[in-house]
PDB file of C-alpha atoms and ligand atoms in Angstrom:
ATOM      1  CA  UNK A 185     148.540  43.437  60.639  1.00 59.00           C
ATOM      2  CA  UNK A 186     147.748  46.298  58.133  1.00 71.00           C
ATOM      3  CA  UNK A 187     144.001  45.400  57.826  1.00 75.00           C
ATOM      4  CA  UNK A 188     143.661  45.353  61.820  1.00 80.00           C
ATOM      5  CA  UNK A 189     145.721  48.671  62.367  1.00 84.00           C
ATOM      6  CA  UNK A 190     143.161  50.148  59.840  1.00 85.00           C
ATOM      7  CA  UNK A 191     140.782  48.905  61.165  1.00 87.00           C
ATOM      8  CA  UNK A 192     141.165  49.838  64.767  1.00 88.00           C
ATOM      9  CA  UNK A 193     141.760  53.385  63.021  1.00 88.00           C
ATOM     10  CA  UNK A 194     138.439  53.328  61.686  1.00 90.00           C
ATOM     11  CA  UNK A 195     136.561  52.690  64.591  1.00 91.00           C
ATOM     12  CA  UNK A 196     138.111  55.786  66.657  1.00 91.00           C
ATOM     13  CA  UNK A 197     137.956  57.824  63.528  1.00 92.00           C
ATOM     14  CA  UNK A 198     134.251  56.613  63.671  1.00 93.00           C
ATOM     15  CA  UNK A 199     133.629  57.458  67.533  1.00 94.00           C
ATOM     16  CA  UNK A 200     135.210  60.623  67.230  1.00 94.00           C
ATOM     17  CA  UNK A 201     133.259  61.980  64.523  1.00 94.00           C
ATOM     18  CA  UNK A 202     130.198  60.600  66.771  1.00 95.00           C
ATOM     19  CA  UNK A 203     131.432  62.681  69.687  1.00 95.00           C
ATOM     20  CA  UNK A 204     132.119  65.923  67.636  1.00 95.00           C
ATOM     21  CA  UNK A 205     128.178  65.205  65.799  1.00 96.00           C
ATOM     22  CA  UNK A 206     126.980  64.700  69.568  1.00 95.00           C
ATOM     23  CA  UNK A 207     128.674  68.487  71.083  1.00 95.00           C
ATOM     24  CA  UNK A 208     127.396  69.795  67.765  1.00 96.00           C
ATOM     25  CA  UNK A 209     124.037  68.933  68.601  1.00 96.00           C
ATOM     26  CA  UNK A 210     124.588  69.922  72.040  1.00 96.00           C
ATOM     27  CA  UNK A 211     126.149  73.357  70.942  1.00 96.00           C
ATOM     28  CA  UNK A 212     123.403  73.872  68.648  1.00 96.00           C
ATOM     29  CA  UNK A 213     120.846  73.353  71.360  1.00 96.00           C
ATOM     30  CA  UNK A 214     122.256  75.502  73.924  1.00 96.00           C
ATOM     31  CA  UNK A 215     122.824  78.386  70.838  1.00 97.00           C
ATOM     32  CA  UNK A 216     119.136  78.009  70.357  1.00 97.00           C
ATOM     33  CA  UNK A 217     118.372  78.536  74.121  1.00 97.00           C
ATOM     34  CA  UNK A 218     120.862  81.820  74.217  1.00 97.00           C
ATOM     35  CA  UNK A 219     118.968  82.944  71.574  1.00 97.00           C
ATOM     36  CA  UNK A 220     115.711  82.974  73.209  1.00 96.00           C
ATOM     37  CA  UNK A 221     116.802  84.200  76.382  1.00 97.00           C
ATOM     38  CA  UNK A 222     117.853  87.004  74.126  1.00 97.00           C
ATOM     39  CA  UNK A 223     115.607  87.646  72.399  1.00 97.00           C
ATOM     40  CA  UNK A 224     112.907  87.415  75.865  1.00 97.00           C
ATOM     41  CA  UNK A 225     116.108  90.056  77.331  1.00 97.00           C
ATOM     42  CA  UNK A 226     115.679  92.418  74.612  1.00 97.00           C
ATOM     43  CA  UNK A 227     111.957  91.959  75.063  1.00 97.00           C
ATOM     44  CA  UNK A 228     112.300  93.015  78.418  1.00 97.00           C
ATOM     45  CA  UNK A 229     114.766  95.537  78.008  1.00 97.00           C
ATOM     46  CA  UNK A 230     112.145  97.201  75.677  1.00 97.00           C
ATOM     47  CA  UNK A 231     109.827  96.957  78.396  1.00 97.00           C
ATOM     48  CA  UNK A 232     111.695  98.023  80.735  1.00 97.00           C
ATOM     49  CA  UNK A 233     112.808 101.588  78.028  1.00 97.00           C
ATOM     50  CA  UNK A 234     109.651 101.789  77.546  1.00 97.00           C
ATOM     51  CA  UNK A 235     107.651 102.512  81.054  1.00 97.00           C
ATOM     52  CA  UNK A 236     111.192 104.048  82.203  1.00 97.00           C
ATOM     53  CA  UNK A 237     109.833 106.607  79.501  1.00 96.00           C
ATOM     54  CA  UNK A 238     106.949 106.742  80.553  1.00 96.00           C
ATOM     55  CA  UNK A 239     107.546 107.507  84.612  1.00 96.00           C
ATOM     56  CA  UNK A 240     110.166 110.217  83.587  1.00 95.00           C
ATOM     57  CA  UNK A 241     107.303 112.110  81.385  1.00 94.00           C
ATOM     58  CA  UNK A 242     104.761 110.984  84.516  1.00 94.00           C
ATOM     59  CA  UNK A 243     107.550 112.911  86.802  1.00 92.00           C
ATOM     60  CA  UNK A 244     108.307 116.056  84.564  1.00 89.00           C
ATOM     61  CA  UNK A 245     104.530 116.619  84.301  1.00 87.00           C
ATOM     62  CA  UNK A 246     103.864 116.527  87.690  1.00 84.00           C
ATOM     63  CA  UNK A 247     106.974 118.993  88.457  1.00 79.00           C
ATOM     64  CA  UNK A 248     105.474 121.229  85.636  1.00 76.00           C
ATOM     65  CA  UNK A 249     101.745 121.007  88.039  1.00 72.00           C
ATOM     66  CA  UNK A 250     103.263 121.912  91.067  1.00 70.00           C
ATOM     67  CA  UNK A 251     105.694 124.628  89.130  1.00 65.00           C
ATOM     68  CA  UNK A 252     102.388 126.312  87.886  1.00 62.00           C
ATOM     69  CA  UNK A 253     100.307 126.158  90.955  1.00 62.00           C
ATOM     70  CA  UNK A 254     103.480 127.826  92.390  1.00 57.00           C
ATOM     71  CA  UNK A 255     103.511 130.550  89.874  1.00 57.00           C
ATOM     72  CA  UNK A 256      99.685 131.103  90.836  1.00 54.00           C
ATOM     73  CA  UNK A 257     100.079 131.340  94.397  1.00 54.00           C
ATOM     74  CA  UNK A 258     103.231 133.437  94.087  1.00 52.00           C
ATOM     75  CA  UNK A 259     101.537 135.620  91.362  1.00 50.00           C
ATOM     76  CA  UNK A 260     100.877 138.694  93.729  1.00 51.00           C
ATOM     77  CA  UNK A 261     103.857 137.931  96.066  1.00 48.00           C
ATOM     78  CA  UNK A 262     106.704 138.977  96.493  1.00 41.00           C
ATOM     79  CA  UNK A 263     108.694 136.695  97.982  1.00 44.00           C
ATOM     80  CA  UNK A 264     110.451 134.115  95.243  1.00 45.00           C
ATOM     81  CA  UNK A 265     108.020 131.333  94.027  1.00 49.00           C
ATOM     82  CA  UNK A 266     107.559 128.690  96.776  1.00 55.00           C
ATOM     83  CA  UNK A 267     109.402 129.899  99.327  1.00 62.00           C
ATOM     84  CA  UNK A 268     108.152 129.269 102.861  1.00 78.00           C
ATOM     85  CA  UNK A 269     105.559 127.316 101.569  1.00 84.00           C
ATOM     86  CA  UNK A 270     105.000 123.460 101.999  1.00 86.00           C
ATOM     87  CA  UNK A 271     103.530 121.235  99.596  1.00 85.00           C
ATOM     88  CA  UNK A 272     101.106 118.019 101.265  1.00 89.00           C
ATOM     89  CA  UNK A 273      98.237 116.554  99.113  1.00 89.00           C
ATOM     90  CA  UNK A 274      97.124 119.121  97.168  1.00 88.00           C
ATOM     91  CA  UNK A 275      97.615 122.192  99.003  1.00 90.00           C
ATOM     92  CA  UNK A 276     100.097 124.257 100.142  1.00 90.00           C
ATOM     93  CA  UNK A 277     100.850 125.835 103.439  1.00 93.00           C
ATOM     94  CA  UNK A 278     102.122 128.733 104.595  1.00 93.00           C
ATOM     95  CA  UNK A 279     103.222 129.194 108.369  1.00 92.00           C
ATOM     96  CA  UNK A 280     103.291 132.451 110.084  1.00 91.00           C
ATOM     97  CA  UNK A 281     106.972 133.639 111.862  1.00 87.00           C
ATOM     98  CA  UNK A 282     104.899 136.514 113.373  1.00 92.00           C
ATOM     99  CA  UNK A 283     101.623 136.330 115.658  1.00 95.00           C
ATOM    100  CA  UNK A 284      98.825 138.270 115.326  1.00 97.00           C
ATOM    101  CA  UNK A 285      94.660 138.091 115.891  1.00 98.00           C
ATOM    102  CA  UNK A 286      92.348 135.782 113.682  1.00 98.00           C
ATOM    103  CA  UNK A 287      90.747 138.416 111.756  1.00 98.00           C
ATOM    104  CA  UNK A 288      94.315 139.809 110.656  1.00 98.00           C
ATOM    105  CA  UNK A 289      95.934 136.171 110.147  1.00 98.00           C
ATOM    106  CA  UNK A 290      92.996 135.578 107.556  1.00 98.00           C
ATOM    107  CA  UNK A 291      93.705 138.808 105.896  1.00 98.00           C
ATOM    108  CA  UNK A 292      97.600 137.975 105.069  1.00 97.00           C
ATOM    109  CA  UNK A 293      96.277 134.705 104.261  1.00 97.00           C
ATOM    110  CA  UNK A 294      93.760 136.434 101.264  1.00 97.00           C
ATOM    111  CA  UNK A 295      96.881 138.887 100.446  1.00 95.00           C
ATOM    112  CA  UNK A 296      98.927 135.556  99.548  1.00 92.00           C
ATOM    113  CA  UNK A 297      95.473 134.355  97.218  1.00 91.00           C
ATOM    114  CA  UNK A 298      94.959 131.667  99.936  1.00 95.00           C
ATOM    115  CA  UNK A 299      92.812 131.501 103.192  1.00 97.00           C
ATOM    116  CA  UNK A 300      93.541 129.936 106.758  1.00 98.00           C
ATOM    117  CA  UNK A 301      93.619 126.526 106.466  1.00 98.00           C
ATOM    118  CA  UNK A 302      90.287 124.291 106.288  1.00 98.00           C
ATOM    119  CA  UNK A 303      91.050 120.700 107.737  1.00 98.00           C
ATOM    120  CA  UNK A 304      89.249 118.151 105.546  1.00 96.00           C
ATOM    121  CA  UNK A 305      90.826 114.688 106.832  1.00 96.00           C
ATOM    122  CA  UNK A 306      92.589 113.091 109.612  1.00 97.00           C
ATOM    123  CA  UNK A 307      96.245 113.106 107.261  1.00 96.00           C
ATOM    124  CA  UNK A 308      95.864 116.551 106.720  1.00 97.00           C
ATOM    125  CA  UNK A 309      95.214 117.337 110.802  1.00 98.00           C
ATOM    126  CA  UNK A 310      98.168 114.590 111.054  1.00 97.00           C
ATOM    127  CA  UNK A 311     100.245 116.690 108.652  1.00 95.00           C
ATOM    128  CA  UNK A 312      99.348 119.719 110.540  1.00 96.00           C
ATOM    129  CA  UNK A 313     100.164 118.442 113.947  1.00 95.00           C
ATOM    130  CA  UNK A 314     103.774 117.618 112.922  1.00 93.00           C
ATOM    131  CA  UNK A 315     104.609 121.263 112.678  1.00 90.00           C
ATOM    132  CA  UNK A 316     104.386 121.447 116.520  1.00 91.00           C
ATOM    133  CA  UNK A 317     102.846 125.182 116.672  1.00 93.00           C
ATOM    134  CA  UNK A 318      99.707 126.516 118.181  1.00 95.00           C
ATOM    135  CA  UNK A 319      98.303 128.405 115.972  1.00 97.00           C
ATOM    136  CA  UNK A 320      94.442 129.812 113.901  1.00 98.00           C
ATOM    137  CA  UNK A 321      92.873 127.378 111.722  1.00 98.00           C
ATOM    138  CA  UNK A 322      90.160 128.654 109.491  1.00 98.00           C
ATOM    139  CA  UNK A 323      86.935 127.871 112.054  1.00 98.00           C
ATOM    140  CA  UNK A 324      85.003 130.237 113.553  1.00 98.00           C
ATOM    141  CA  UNK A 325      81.494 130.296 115.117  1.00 97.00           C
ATOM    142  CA  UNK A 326      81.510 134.450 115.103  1.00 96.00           C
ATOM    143  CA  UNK A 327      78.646 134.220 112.578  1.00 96.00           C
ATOM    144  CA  UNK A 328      76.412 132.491 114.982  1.00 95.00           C
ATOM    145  CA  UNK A 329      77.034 130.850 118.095  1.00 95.00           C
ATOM    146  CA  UNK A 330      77.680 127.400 118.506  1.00 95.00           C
ATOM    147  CA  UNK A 331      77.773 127.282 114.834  1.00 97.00           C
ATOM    148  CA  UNK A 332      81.698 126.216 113.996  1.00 98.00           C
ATOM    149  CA  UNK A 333      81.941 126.900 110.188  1.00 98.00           C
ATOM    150  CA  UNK A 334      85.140 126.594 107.936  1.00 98.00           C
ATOM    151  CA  UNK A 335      85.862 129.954 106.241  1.00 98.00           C
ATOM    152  CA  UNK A 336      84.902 128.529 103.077  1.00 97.00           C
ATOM    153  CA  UNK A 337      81.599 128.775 104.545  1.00 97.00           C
ATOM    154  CA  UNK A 338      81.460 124.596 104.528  1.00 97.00           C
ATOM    155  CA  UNK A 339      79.771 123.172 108.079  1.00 96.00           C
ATOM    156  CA  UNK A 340      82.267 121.664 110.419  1.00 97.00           C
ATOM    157  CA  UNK A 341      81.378 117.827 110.010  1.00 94.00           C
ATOM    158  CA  UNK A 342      84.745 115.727 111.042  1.00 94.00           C
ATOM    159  CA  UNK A 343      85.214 117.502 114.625  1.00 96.00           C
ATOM    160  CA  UNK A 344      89.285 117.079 116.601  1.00 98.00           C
ATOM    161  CA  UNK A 345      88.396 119.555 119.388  1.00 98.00           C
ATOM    162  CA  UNK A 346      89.677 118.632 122.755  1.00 98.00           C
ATOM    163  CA  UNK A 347      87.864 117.233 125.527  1.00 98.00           C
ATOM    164  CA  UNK A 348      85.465 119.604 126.535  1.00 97.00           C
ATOM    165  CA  UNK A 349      86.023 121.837 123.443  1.00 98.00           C
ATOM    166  CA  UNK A 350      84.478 124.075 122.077  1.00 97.00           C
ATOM    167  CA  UNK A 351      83.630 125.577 125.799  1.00 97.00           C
ATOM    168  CA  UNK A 352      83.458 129.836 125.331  1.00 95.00           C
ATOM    169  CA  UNK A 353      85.174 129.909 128.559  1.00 95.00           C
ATOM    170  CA  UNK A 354      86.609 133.148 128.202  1.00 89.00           C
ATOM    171  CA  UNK A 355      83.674 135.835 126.913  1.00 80.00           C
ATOM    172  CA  UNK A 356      83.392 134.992 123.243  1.00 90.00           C
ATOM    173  CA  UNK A 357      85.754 132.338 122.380  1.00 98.00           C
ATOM    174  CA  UNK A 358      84.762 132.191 118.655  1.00 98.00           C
ATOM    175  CA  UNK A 359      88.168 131.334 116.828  1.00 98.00           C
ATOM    176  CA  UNK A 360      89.539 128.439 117.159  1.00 98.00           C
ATOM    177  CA  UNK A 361      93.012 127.589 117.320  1.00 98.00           C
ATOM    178  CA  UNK A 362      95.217 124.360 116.906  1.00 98.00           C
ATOM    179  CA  UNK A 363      96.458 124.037 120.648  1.00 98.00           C
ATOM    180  CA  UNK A 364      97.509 120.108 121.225  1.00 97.00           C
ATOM    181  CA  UNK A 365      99.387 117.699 119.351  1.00 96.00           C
ATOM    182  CA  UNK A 366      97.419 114.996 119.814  1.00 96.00           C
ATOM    183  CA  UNK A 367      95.479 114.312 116.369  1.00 95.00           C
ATOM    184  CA  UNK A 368      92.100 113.867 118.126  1.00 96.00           C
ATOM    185  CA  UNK A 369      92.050 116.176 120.946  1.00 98.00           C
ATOM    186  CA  UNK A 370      93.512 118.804 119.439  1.00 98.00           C
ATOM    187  CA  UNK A 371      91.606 121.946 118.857  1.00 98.00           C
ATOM    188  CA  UNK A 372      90.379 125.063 121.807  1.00 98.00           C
ATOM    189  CA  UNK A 373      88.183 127.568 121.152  1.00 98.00           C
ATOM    190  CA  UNK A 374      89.436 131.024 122.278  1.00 98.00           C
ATOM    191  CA  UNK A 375      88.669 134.846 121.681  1.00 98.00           C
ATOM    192  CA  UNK A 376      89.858 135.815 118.532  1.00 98.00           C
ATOM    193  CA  UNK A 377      91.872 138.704 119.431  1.00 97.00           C
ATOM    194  CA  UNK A 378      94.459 136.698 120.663  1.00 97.00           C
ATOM    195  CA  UNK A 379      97.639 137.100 119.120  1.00 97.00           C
ATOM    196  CA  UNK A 380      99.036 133.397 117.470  1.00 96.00           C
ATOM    197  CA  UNK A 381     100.598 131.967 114.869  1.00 95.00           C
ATOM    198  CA  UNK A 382      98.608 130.925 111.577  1.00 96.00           C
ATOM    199  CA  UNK A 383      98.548 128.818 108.760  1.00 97.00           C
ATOM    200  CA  UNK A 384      97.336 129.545 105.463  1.00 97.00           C
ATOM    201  CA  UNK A 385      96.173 126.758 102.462  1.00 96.00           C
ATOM    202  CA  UNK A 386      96.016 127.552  98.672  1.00 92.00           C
ATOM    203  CA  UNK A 387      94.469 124.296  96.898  1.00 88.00           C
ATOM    204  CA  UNK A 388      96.514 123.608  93.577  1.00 75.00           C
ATOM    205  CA  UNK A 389      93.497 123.184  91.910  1.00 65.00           C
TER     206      UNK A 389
HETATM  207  C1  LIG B1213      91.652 126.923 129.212  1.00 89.75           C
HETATM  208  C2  LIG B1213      90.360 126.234 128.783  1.00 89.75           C
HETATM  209  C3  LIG B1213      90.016 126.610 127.366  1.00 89.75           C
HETATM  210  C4  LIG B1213      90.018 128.092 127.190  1.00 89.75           C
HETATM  211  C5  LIG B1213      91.330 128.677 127.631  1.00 89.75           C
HETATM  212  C6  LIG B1213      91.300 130.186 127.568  1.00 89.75           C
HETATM  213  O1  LIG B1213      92.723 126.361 128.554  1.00 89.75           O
HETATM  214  O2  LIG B1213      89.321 126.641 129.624  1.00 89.75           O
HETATM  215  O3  LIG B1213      88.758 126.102 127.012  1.00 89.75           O
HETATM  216  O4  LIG B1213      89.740 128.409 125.860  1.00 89.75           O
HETATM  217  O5  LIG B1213      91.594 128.309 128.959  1.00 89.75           O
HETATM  218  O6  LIG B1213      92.552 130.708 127.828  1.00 89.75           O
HETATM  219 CA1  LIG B1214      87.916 127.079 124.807  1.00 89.75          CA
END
């Protein structure tokens, strides 16, 4: 009776020990899989750190570019650096509050170490559209007729006059201004003595 009660004893002693050997195994197989997906986190995580790094000192380098180009277009002006100008690809803008004639928008514009604005692409005649004001743009055909040159001096090439635009309806029309907000019909030639709004551009480079 001894010998079978032992016996019996045995065997679950033995099965046990074969269960706690098999969840060892198991444990120690699921510890090794924690441990690489830790170690691949940390990887990550360093990854991660690391181009976080990098976009803050991509971001505080392009604030200090737009802070200096600020400081050069405010450098003779004295109203605080940046105010009432707008930033858009490269430029800024500055929008008139008062009207005047071509000739004397141009001249503020050179007082602020920028010129009226020269429209190089359809975003930047999209971005000028959204401000919903007639006003000068920087083309004139005063040097010769029915030449339309930037004031840079640059031929006009990409034309968004309106239909039947540039016409000299009125004596000399040989200003033009910014009249519709439609972003291909958008530009009249009038006389420049008219009194309008303006924009003026300062490149940041
Ligand atoms: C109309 C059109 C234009 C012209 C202006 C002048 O709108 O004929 O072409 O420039 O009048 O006020
Ligand atoms: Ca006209």
């Amino acid at each position: 009776m001894e010998m079978v009660h032992a016996h019996i004893r045995f065997n679950n002693l033995t099965e046990e020990r074969d269960q706690l050997q098999s969840s060892y195994n198991n444990l120690t197989e699921e510890r090794d899989q924690l441990k690489t997906s830790y170690n691949n986190l940390t990887e990550e995580r360093d990854q991660l750190q690391s181009s976080y790094n990098n976009l803050t000192e991509e971001r505080d380098q392009q604030k200090q570019n737009i802070n200096e180009a600020c400081t050069v277009l405010c450098g003779h002006y004295i109203k605080p650096c940046g105010h009432g100008w707008r930033y858009f690809s490269g430029s800024f803008y500055y929008i008139s509050s008062v009207k005047t004639s071509w000739w004397n928008s141009r001249d503020d514009c050179k007082k602020k170490g920028a010129d009226l604005v020269i429209i190089n692409s359809k975003e930047e005649q999209n971005f000028l559209i959204g401000f919903r004001v007639i006003m000068w743009i920087g083309l004139t055909d005063s040097q010769t007729e029915g030449t339309w040159k930037w004031v840079d001096g640059t031929p006009l090439t990409t034309r968004y006059w309106d239909d039947g635009e540039p016409n000299s309806a009125v004596d000399n029309e040989d200003c033009a201004e910014l009249k519709h907000f439609d972003p291909e019909k958008s530009w009249n030639d009038v006389p420049c003595k008219l009194q309008l709004f303006w924009i003026c551009e300062k490149t940041s480079t």
